[in-house]
Short mmCIF file of C-alpha atoms and ligand atoms in Angstrom, two decimals:
data_model
loop_
_atom_site.label_atom_id
_atom_site.label_comp_id
_atom_site.label_asym_id
_atom_site.label_seq_id
_atom_site.Cartn_x
_atom_site.Cartn_y
_atom_site.Cartn_z
CA MET A 10 25.32 -10.18 -15.86
CA ASN A 11 23.46 -11.06 -12.87
CA THR A 12 19.84 -12.11 -13.43
CA ALA A 13 17.13 -11.40 -11.07
CA LEU A 14 13.40 -12.31 -11.37
CA VAL A 15 10.80 -9.89 -9.60
CA VAL A 16 7.80 -11.47 -8.97
CA GLY A 17 4.69 -8.61 -9.02
CA LEU A 18 4.23 -5.54 -11.21
CA GLY A 19 3.40 -3.31 -8.31
CA ILE A 20 5.00 -0.39 -6.68
CA SER A 21 7.43 -2.84 -5.05
CA GLY A 22 8.16 -4.96 -7.94
CA MET A 23 8.56 -1.90 -10.80
CA ALA A 24 10.58 -0.03 -8.06
CA THR A 25 13.07 -2.87 -7.39
CA ALA A 26 13.42 -3.82 -11.02
CA ILE A 27 14.56 -0.20 -11.75
CA ALA A 28 16.77 -0.67 -8.79
CA LEU A 29 18.44 -3.52 -10.23
CA GLN A 30 18.89 -2.23 -13.68
CA ASP A 31 20.41 0.91 -12.55
CA ALA A 32 22.89 -1.50 -10.22
CA GLY A 33 23.98 -3.36 -13.52
CA TRP A 34 21.68 -6.31 -13.03
CA ASP A 35 19.50 -7.98 -15.67
CA PRO A 36 15.68 -8.10 -14.26
CA VAL A 37 12.59 -9.52 -15.65
CA ILE A 38 9.24 -9.01 -13.93
CA ILE A 39 6.54 -11.33 -13.83
CA GLU A 40 2.76 -10.50 -13.15
CA ARG A 41 0.03 -12.67 -12.74
CA SER A 42 -2.59 -10.51 -13.87
CA PRO A 43 -3.05 -10.23 -17.70
CA GLU A 44 -2.42 -6.82 -17.85
CA ARG A 45 -1.25 -3.65 -15.98
CA ARG A 46 -3.73 -2.37 -13.51
CA VAL A 47 -4.49 1.63 -13.24
CA GLY A 48 -6.51 3.62 -11.06
CA GLY A 49 -6.76 2.47 -7.55
CA TYR A 50 -7.01 4.44 -4.27
CA PHE A 51 -5.78 7.44 -2.56
CA ILE A 52 -2.22 7.29 -1.28
CA GLY A 53 -0.47 9.85 0.64
CA LEU A 54 2.84 10.04 -0.63
CA PHE A 55 5.48 11.34 2.04
CA PRO A 56 8.92 13.33 1.51
CA GLU A 57 10.53 10.08 2.03
CA GLY A 58 8.61 8.46 -0.63
CA ARG A 59 9.09 11.33 -3.04
CA GLN A 60 12.69 11.59 -2.28
CA ALA A 61 13.02 7.98 -3.30
CA ALA A 62 10.91 8.55 -6.73
CA GLN A 63 13.35 11.52 -7.48
CA ASP A 64 16.45 9.00 -6.87
CA LEU A 65 14.77 6.42 -9.18
CA GLY A 66 14.21 8.87 -11.86
CA VAL A 67 10.37 8.35 -12.01
CA LEU A 68 9.16 11.73 -9.78
CA GLU A 69 9.05 13.71 -13.02
CA HIS A 70 6.47 10.98 -14.52
CA MET A 71 4.24 10.94 -11.49
CA GLN A 72 1.00 13.11 -11.51
CA LEU A 73 0.62 14.32 -7.98
CA ARG A 74 -3.05 15.38 -7.23
CA THR A 75 -2.70 17.46 -3.95
CA PRO A 76 -5.64 19.74 -3.61
CA VAL A 77 -4.51 23.36 -2.70
CA ALA A 78 -5.80 24.70 0.36
CA SER A 79 -8.15 21.32 1.24
CA ARG A 80 -10.03 21.92 4.43
CA ALA A 81 -10.85 18.82 6.43
CA TRP A 82 -14.15 18.56 8.06
CA GLU A 83 -15.63 15.95 10.63
CA LEU A 84 -18.82 15.23 9.97
CA GLN A 85 -21.74 14.75 13.01
CA LYS A 86 -24.02 11.97 13.05
CA HIS A 87 -26.73 14.24 12.10
CA GLY A 88 -24.91 16.33 9.49
CA ASP A 89 -23.29 19.11 11.10
CA ARG A 90 -19.51 19.78 10.33
CA ILE A 91 -16.67 20.73 12.47
CA ARG A 92 -13.35 21.71 11.39
CA SER A 93 -10.88 18.99 11.93
CA THR A 94 -7.38 17.65 10.76
CA GLY A 95 -7.37 15.86 7.49
CA PHE A 96 -4.63 12.86 6.36
CA LEU A 97 -2.87 15.77 4.21
CA ASP A 98 -2.40 18.08 7.30
CA GLN A 99 -0.17 15.73 9.05
CA PRO A 100 3.39 16.46 9.58
CA GLY A 101 5.68 15.91 6.48
CA LYS A 102 2.47 17.32 4.51
CA PRO A 103 1.99 14.01 2.18
CA ASP A 104 1.09 14.41 -1.24
CA ALA A 105 -2.18 13.20 -2.61
CA VAL A 106 -2.04 10.47 -5.52
CA LEU A 107 -3.77 7.35 -6.60
CA ARG A 108 -1.81 4.21 -6.40
CA GLY A 109 -2.20 4.12 -10.07
CA ASP A 110 -0.03 7.44 -10.52
CA ILE A 111 2.94 5.91 -8.76
CA GLU A 112 2.54 2.74 -10.87
CA SER A 113 2.18 4.80 -14.28
CA ALA A 114 5.59 6.85 -13.18
CA LEU A 115 7.35 3.89 -12.73
CA TRP A 116 5.83 2.01 -15.67
CA ALA A 117 7.37 5.21 -17.83
CA ARG A 118 10.96 3.63 -16.81
CA VAL A 119 10.02 0.05 -17.00
CA GLU A 120 8.11 -0.11 -20.40
CA GLY A 121 10.73 -1.14 -23.31
CA ASN A 122 13.60 -1.25 -20.97
CA ILE A 123 12.92 -4.05 -18.62
CA PRO A 124 10.96 -7.39 -19.67
CA VAL A 125 7.42 -7.91 -18.07
CA ARG A 126 5.79 -11.02 -18.65
CA PHE A 127 2.03 -11.07 -17.89
CA SER A 128 -0.43 -13.85 -16.87
CA THR A 129 2.88 -15.54 -15.32
CA THR A 130 3.40 -16.75 -11.76
CA PRO A 131 5.85 -18.92 -10.01
CA ASP A 132 4.79 -22.50 -9.58
CA SER A 133 8.09 -23.57 -7.52
CA LEU A 134 11.36 -22.58 -6.62
CA SER A 135 14.38 -24.29 -5.46
CA HIS A 136 17.81 -23.21 -4.49
CA GLY A 137 20.81 -24.59 -6.27
CA PHE A 138 24.60 -24.22 -5.54
CA ASP A 139 24.70 -20.44 -6.90
CA CYS A 140 21.39 -19.99 -8.52
CA VAL A 141 17.48 -20.32 -7.92
CA ARG A 142 15.55 -22.51 -9.93
CA VAL A 143 12.01 -21.48 -10.78
CA VAL A 144 9.16 -23.12 -12.24
CA LEU A 145 7.10 -20.56 -14.14
CA ARG A 146 3.42 -20.69 -15.25
CA ASN A 147 1.87 -19.15 -18.04
CA THR A 148 -1.60 -19.14 -16.76
CA THR A 149 -3.31 -18.24 -20.09
CA ALA A 150 -1.70 -20.89 -22.38
CA ASN A 151 -1.05 -23.16 -18.79
CA LEU A 152 2.34 -23.80 -19.81
CA THR A 153 5.38 -24.10 -17.47
CA THR A 154 8.86 -23.41 -18.02
CA SER A 155 12.04 -23.70 -15.82
CA GLU A 156 14.47 -21.26 -15.47
CA GLU A 157 17.41 -20.28 -13.23
CA PHE A 158 17.93 -17.03 -11.77
CA ASP A 159 20.75 -15.43 -9.64
CA LEU A 160 18.18 -13.69 -7.38
CA VAL A 161 14.56 -14.17 -6.90
CA ILE A 162 12.41 -11.24 -5.34
CA GLY A 163 8.96 -11.54 -3.94
CA ALA A 164 7.34 -8.17 -4.56
CA ASP A 165 3.95 -9.94 -4.82
CA GLY A 166 1.96 -8.22 -1.93
CA VAL A 167 0.69 -8.90 1.21
CA ARG A 168 -0.37 -12.66 0.97
CA SER A 169 2.80 -13.14 -1.12
CA THR A 170 3.47 -16.47 -2.95
CA VAL A 171 7.24 -15.98 -3.06
CA ARG A 172 7.09 -15.53 0.86
CA GLU A 173 5.31 -18.91 1.51
CA MET A 174 7.66 -20.99 -0.81
CA ALA A 175 10.81 -19.81 0.48
CA PHE A 176 10.01 -18.79 3.84
CA GLY A 177 6.76 -20.64 4.93
CA ALA A 178 3.12 -20.56 5.72
CA HIS A 179 1.39 -17.17 5.70
CA SER A 180 0.03 -17.70 9.44
CA ARG A 181 3.82 -17.24 10.30
CA TYR A 182 4.10 -13.56 9.42
CA MET A 183 0.57 -12.16 9.05
CA ARG A 184 -0.88 -10.22 11.92
CA SER A 185 -4.48 -9.33 11.56
CA MET A 186 -5.45 -5.79 13.10
CA ASP A 187 -9.11 -7.16 13.16
CA ALA A 188 -10.25 -4.51 10.58
CA ILE A 189 -11.83 -4.64 7.15
CA ILE A 190 -11.47 -1.96 4.65
CA CYS A 191 -13.30 -1.10 1.56
CA ALA A 192 -11.78 1.50 -1.07
CA PHE A 193 -13.07 2.64 -4.26
CA GLN A 194 -13.29 5.84 -6.48
CA LEU A 195 -16.35 8.16 -6.19
CA GLN A 196 -18.32 9.39 -8.99
CA GLU A 197 -18.63 12.81 -7.31
CA GLN A 198 -17.92 14.99 -4.06
CA LEU A 199 -20.56 14.67 -1.61
CA PRO A 200 -22.92 17.41 -1.75
CA HIS A 201 -22.70 20.90 0.04
CA PHE A 202 -18.95 20.17 0.13
CA ALA A 203 -16.27 21.84 -1.93
CA ALA A 204 -14.39 19.56 -4.30
CA GLU A 205 -11.19 19.98 -2.42
CA ASP A 206 -12.70 19.13 0.97
CA ALA A 207 -11.60 16.13 3.00
CA ILE A 208 -14.37 14.41 4.95
CA VAL A 209 -14.45 12.07 7.99
CA LEU A 210 -17.10 10.33 9.67
CA ALA A 211 -15.80 8.54 12.49
CA GLU A 212 -17.72 6.58 15.20
CA PRO A 213 -16.36 3.76 17.96
CA ARG A 214 -15.20 0.81 15.44
CA ARG A 215 -16.45 2.18 12.35
CA SER A 216 -15.82 5.18 10.04
CA MET A 217 -15.90 6.54 6.41
CA TRP A 218 -13.32 8.74 4.76
CA ILE A 219 -13.44 10.81 1.64
CA PHE A 220 -10.04 12.01 0.33
CA PRO A 221 -10.03 14.80 -2.39
CA PHE A 222 -7.76 15.50 -5.09
CA ASP A 223 -7.17 18.62 -7.27
CA ASP A 224 -8.20 17.61 -10.35
CA ARG A 225 -10.93 14.53 -9.93
CA PRO A 226 -13.59 13.41 -7.89
CA PRO A 227 -12.41 11.96 -4.26
CA THR A 228 -11.72 8.47 -3.42
CA ALA A 229 -13.43 6.67 -0.21
CA LEU A 230 -12.47 4.47 2.44
CA LEU A 231 -15.09 2.69 4.70
CA THR A 232 -12.92 0.91 7.40
CA TYR A 233 -14.48 -1.08 10.55
CA ARG A 234 -13.04 -3.11 13.22
CA THR A 235 -14.46 -6.87 13.81
CA THR A 236 -13.65 -9.51 16.20
CA ASP A 237 -14.39 -12.18 13.34
CA VAL A 238 -12.76 -11.51 10.10
CA ASP A 239 -13.85 -14.64 8.33
CA ALA A 240 -17.30 -13.70 9.00
CA GLN A 241 -16.94 -10.57 7.06
CA PHE A 242 -16.33 -12.92 3.78
CA SER A 243 -19.25 -15.03 4.39
CA ALA A 244 -21.53 -12.67 1.96
CA PRO A 245 -21.21 -10.44 -0.71
CA PRO A 246 -19.36 -7.18 0.42
CA LYS A 247 -21.92 -4.75 -0.59
CA GLU A 248 -24.13 -6.93 1.67
CA ILE A 249 -22.13 -6.74 4.65
CA LEU A 250 -20.93 -3.15 4.32
CA ARG A 251 -24.70 -2.33 4.57
CA GLU A 252 -25.08 -4.16 7.50
CA ARG A 253 -22.14 -2.83 9.46
CA TYR A 254 -22.86 0.81 8.21
CA ALA A 255 -26.55 0.65 9.08
CA GLY A 256 -27.69 3.64 11.58
CA MET A 257 -24.47 5.54 10.38
CA SER A 258 -25.74 8.40 8.49
CA GLY A 259 -24.15 11.98 8.66
CA ASP A 260 -27.57 13.21 7.23
CA GLY A 261 -27.36 10.70 4.09
CA ALA A 262 -23.76 11.22 3.49
CA VAL A 263 -23.11 7.35 4.33
CA GLU A 264 -26.14 5.98 2.28
CA LEU A 265 -24.97 8.12 -0.63
CA VAL A 266 -21.42 6.77 -0.49
CA LEU A 267 -22.78 3.21 -0.31
CA ARG A 268 -24.91 3.97 -3.41
CA GLN A 269 -21.92 5.21 -5.19
CA LEU A 270 -20.34 2.05 -4.42
CA ASP A 271 -23.28 0.20 -6.19
CA ASP A 272 -22.00 1.83 -9.20
CA ALA A 273 -18.17 1.44 -8.72
CA PRO A 274 -16.59 -0.29 -11.44
CA ASP A 275 -14.17 -1.73 -9.16
CA PHE A 276 -13.38 -1.65 -5.28
CA LEU A 277 -11.15 -3.28 -3.01
CA PHE A 278 -12.66 -5.32 0.27
CA ASP A 279 -10.07 -6.62 2.36
CA SER A 280 -8.78 -7.48 5.87
CA VAL A 281 -6.32 -5.51 7.49
CA HIS A 282 -2.97 -7.18 7.95
CA GLN A 283 0.70 -6.44 9.11
CA VAL A 284 3.47 -8.53 7.99
CA ARG A 285 6.46 -9.13 10.39
CA MET A 286 9.32 -11.35 9.60
CA PRO A 287 12.60 -11.91 11.22
CA GLN A 288 14.46 -11.76 8.01
CA TRP A 289 13.60 -10.77 4.52
CA ARG A 290 16.38 -13.20 2.51
CA ASN A 291 16.43 -16.87 2.77
CA ARG A 292 19.93 -17.79 0.67
CA ARG A 293 19.08 -16.26 -2.81
CA THR A 294 15.15 -15.66 -2.30
CA MET A 295 14.13 -12.10 -0.54
CA VAL A 296 11.04 -10.53 -0.13
CA ILE A 297 10.26 -6.63 -0.34
CA GLY A 298 7.60 -4.20 0.15
CA ASP A 299 3.98 -5.61 1.33
CA ALA A 300 5.50 -9.34 1.03
CA ALA A 301 8.11 -8.49 3.57
CA TRP A 302 6.81 -5.65 6.07
CA CYS A 303 2.91 -4.86 5.09
CA LEU A 304 2.67 -2.09 7.63
CA SER A 305 -1.13 -1.89 6.69
CA LEU A 306 -2.91 1.30 4.90
CA TYR A 307 -3.39 2.96 8.50
CA SER A 308 0.39 3.70 8.71
CA GLY A 309 -0.02 5.68 5.41
CA MET A 310 3.87 4.40 4.54
CA GLY A 311 3.42 1.33 2.34
CA ALA A 312 3.70 2.88 -0.86
CA SER A 313 6.65 5.39 0.42
CA SER A 314 8.38 2.58 2.15
CA ALA A 315 8.33 0.27 -0.91
CA LEU A 316 9.88 3.41 -2.83
CA VAL A 317 12.65 4.03 -0.12
CA ALA A 318 13.42 0.36 -0.02
CA ALA A 319 13.87 0.00 -3.59
CA ALA A 320 16.05 3.01 -4.22
CA ALA A 321 18.29 1.99 -1.19
CA LEU A 322 18.84 -1.14 -2.87
CA ARG A 323 21.06 0.43 -5.67
CA LYS A 324 24.08 1.49 -4.08
CA PRO A 325 24.90 -1.85 -2.10
CA LEU A 326 24.24 -3.94 -5.40
CA THR A 327 26.18 -1.70 -7.23
CA ASP A 328 29.15 -1.87 -4.80
CA ALA A 329 28.49 -5.70 -4.82
CA LEU A 330 28.56 -6.38 -8.47
CA ALA A 331 32.06 -4.64 -8.56
CA ALA A 332 33.80 -6.46 -5.54
CA ARG A 333 33.65 -9.65 -7.41
CA ARG A 334 33.72 -11.61 -4.44
CA PRO A 335 31.70 -14.53 -3.14
CA ASN A 336 28.80 -13.64 -1.04
CA ALA A 337 29.31 -10.02 -1.96
CA PHE A 338 25.56 -9.70 -2.91
CA GLU A 339 24.47 -11.65 0.25
CA ASP A 340 26.38 -9.05 2.50
CA ALA A 341 24.82 -6.27 0.75
CA LEU A 342 21.42 -7.60 1.07
CA ASP A 343 21.98 -8.34 4.56
CA GLY A 344 23.26 -4.48 4.96
CA TRP A 345 20.53 -3.11 3.17
CA GLU A 346 18.07 -5.01 5.54
CA GLN A 347 19.67 -3.84 8.59
CA GLN A 348 19.61 -0.09 7.38
CA LEU A 349 16.33 -0.48 6.89
CA ARG A 350 14.65 -2.36 9.72
CA PRO A 351 14.67 0.45 12.21
CA SER A 352 12.11 2.95 10.05
CA VAL A 353 9.99 -0.32 9.08
CA LYS A 354 9.78 -1.08 12.93
CA LYS A 355 9.02 2.42 13.66
CA TRP A 356 6.35 2.72 10.86
CA ARG A 357 4.76 -0.38 11.77
CA LYS A 358 4.43 0.79 15.68
CA ALA A 359 2.81 3.99 14.36
CA ALA A 360 0.33 2.31 12.35
CA HIS A 361 -1.38 1.17 15.56
CA ILE A 362 -1.52 4.56 16.82
CA LYS A 363 -2.66 5.86 13.17
CA ALA A 364 -5.40 3.18 13.26
CA GLU A 365 -7.14 4.94 16.31
CA VAL A 366 -7.41 8.01 13.92
CA PHE A 367 -8.60 6.08 11.38
CA VAL A 368 -11.14 4.15 13.21
CA PRO A 369 -11.18 4.35 17.19
CA SER A 370 -11.54 1.19 18.65
CA ASN A 371 -13.63 2.44 21.68
CA ALA A 372 -15.89 5.04 22.92
CA ALA A 373 -13.30 6.67 25.36
CA LEU A 374 -10.30 6.91 22.41
CA SER A 375 -13.18 8.18 19.95
CA HIS A 376 -13.47 11.11 22.36
CA VAL A 377 -10.03 11.57 22.72
CA ARG A 378 -9.61 11.54 19.17
CA ARG A 379 -11.97 14.08 18.26
CA ARG A 380 -10.60 16.33 20.70
CA ILE A 381 -7.13 16.22 19.33
CA LEU A 382 -8.34 16.51 15.73
CA ARG A 383 -10.79 19.29 16.36
CA SER A 384 -7.76 21.26 18.17
CA ALA A 385 -5.37 20.71 15.51
CA GLY A 386 -7.90 21.63 12.84
CA ARG A 387 -8.45 25.11 14.62
CA LYS A 388 -4.78 25.54 14.49
CA VAL A 389 -4.60 24.69 10.87
CA ALA A 390 -7.34 27.25 10.07
CA ASP A 391 -5.87 29.91 12.23
CA SER A 392 -2.32 29.31 10.67
CA ARG A 393 -3.96 29.77 7.13
CA ALA A 394 -5.85 32.88 8.21
CA ALA A 395 -3.03 34.33 9.40
C1 FAD B 413 -6.90 1.56 0.76
C2 FAD B 413 -5.35 1.57 0.89
C3 FAD B 413 -4.76 2.74 1.30
C4 FAD B 413 -3.41 3.14 1.18
N1 FAD B 413 -2.94 4.16 1.40
C5 FAD B 413 -1.53 4.32 1.45
C6 FAD B 413 -1.25 5.78 1.88
O1 FAD B 413 -1.95 6.33 1.94
N2 FAD B 413 0.15 5.56 1.75
C7 FAD B 413 0.90 4.72 1.59
O2 FAD B 413 2.51 4.86 1.50
N3 FAD B 413 0.82 3.54 1.24
C8 FAD B 413 -0.73 3.35 1.27
N4 FAD B 413 -1.21 2.16 1.18
C9 FAD B 413 -0.23 0.85 1.13
C10 FAD B 413 0.39 0.72 -0.44
O3 FAD B 413 -0.72 0.62 -1.49
C11 FAD B 413 1.13 -0.64 -0.71
O4 FAD B 413 1.94 -0.70 0.65
C12 FAD B 413 1.95 -0.29 -1.76
O5 FAD B 413 1.14 -0.36 -3.00
C13 FAD B 413 3.19 -1.25 -2.14
O6 FAD B 413 2.39 -2.49 -2.56
P1 FAD B 413 3.55 -3.69 -3.03
O7 FAD B 413 3.98 -3.42 -4.56
O8 FAD B 413 4.45 -4.41 -2.47
O9 FAD B 413 2.13 -4.96 -3.14
P2 FAD B 413 0.93 -4.87 -4.34
O10 FAD B 413 0.45 -3.71 -4.45
O11 FAD B 413 -0.20 -5.57 -3.34
O12 FAD B 413 1.33 -5.46 -5.64
C14 FAD B 413 1.66 -6.83 -5.64
C15 FAD B 413 1.68 -7.21 -7.11
O13 FAD B 413 2.12 -8.68 -7.33
C16 FAD B 413 1.06 -9.35 -8.01
N5 FAD B 413 1.24 -10.66 -7.82
C17 FAD B 413 0.39 -11.06 -6.53
N6 FAD B 413 0.85 -12.63 -6.38
C18 FAD B 413 1.42 -13.01 -7.25
C19 FAD B 413 1.99 -14.19 -8.15
N7 FAD B 413 1.68 -15.43 -7.50
N8 FAD B 413 2.67 -14.17 -9.24
C20 FAD B 413 2.95 -13.03 -9.97
N9 FAD B 413 2.25 -11.72 -9.54
C21 FAD B 413 1.69 -11.56 -8.31
C22 FAD B 413 -0.15 -8.46 -7.73
O14 FAD B 413 -1.02 -8.87 -9.02
C23 FAD B 413 0.21 -7.31 -7.79
O15 FAD B 413 0.46 -6.49 -9.14
C24 FAD B 413 -2.52 1.74 1.00
C25 FAD B 413 -2.95 0.55 0.97
C26 FAD B 413 -4.56 0.64 0.91
C27 FAD B 413 -4.88 -0.87 0.62
#
């Protein structure tokens, strides 16, 4: 049986390992963390992602938390609110989930079926004639082992170690979007809003989003643009955020969210990048998901695209195994990549437009954005009232 090493136990890694197993392969997953992460931030799961989750046999295990009759509000500087269009109102009507909901659904198929080694990372990899030799390090015991695989798949995120080892430096592939995000779970909804309300406060170059769920408090996203990304990591994130959001109030809403950040058990604070690679496979090593084509959170398609890509691997890899001819699976992977690239290109381009909705880059675009979203918000409200 063909063996595959999948690096990363995120959405891409688990979905890919499931697809490989379905295609008759023998995958093993390694994850650098000592245990599986849970929770995470709001994710909009689009119909393509839902269909792929169904194809991978995990949709039935996924908790969808889309609030019924959610209303989106644009909060003004001084606290007035105006009906607007929210993330969940966009075409395709994404479902609201936490990243952990998708990962738990995938885990339901991985646990007990696919070997997972925690606290393990690749130290080096080299291509042999018909295999990849990988030195794996267990970081708890600080032990290394050398193993051979027919295929190595880097599903290890935007700063992928596998990509760096097999394709070259991050700087060749990572494109900064000159922006920062901070995402975390709120303990409670903002006062005077219904639990299922979506709330946005957007000014030129900085914004705050509250994403609601049907059965739990919302998650918050603070995102701002910057011309000096490195400087945003020169002090503790909470300090930087207080500085960047100074004077943006929404009648106390921003201060309240920043106070909830102080009490949050964990949060994500990171710079925003896209990844662009001319090819996703180098001999018997390939990358997938954020490691290969990170679209950025603004696209709203990172998780969906990871599921779509993994589900699309199953047929070509099954056919390649049956073909039993040299290079069959390399050809299958190239075919898969060609099939996927047009969609990835489309989602990547759209991310730049959607970024203006998330956080307008200047005052003129902020004005246009507000007018468009308000007009769309009125239409959503009218259609619900009709
Ligand atoms: C705030 C935010 C909001 C988002 N919203 C949306 C949305 O609305 N819709 C959507 O579709 N997508 C969204 N995304 C994107 C989405 O979360 C990702 O695209 C998706 O999770 C796919 O991630 P991945 O599995 O490729 O990588 P990751 O989630 O980064 O997983 C990589 C895994 O590899 C592990 N790893 C890393 N390095 C190593 C190593 N050297 N050895 C072993 N393991 C390693 C990591 O610990 C991790 O478990 C959002 C992202 C953010 C940050």
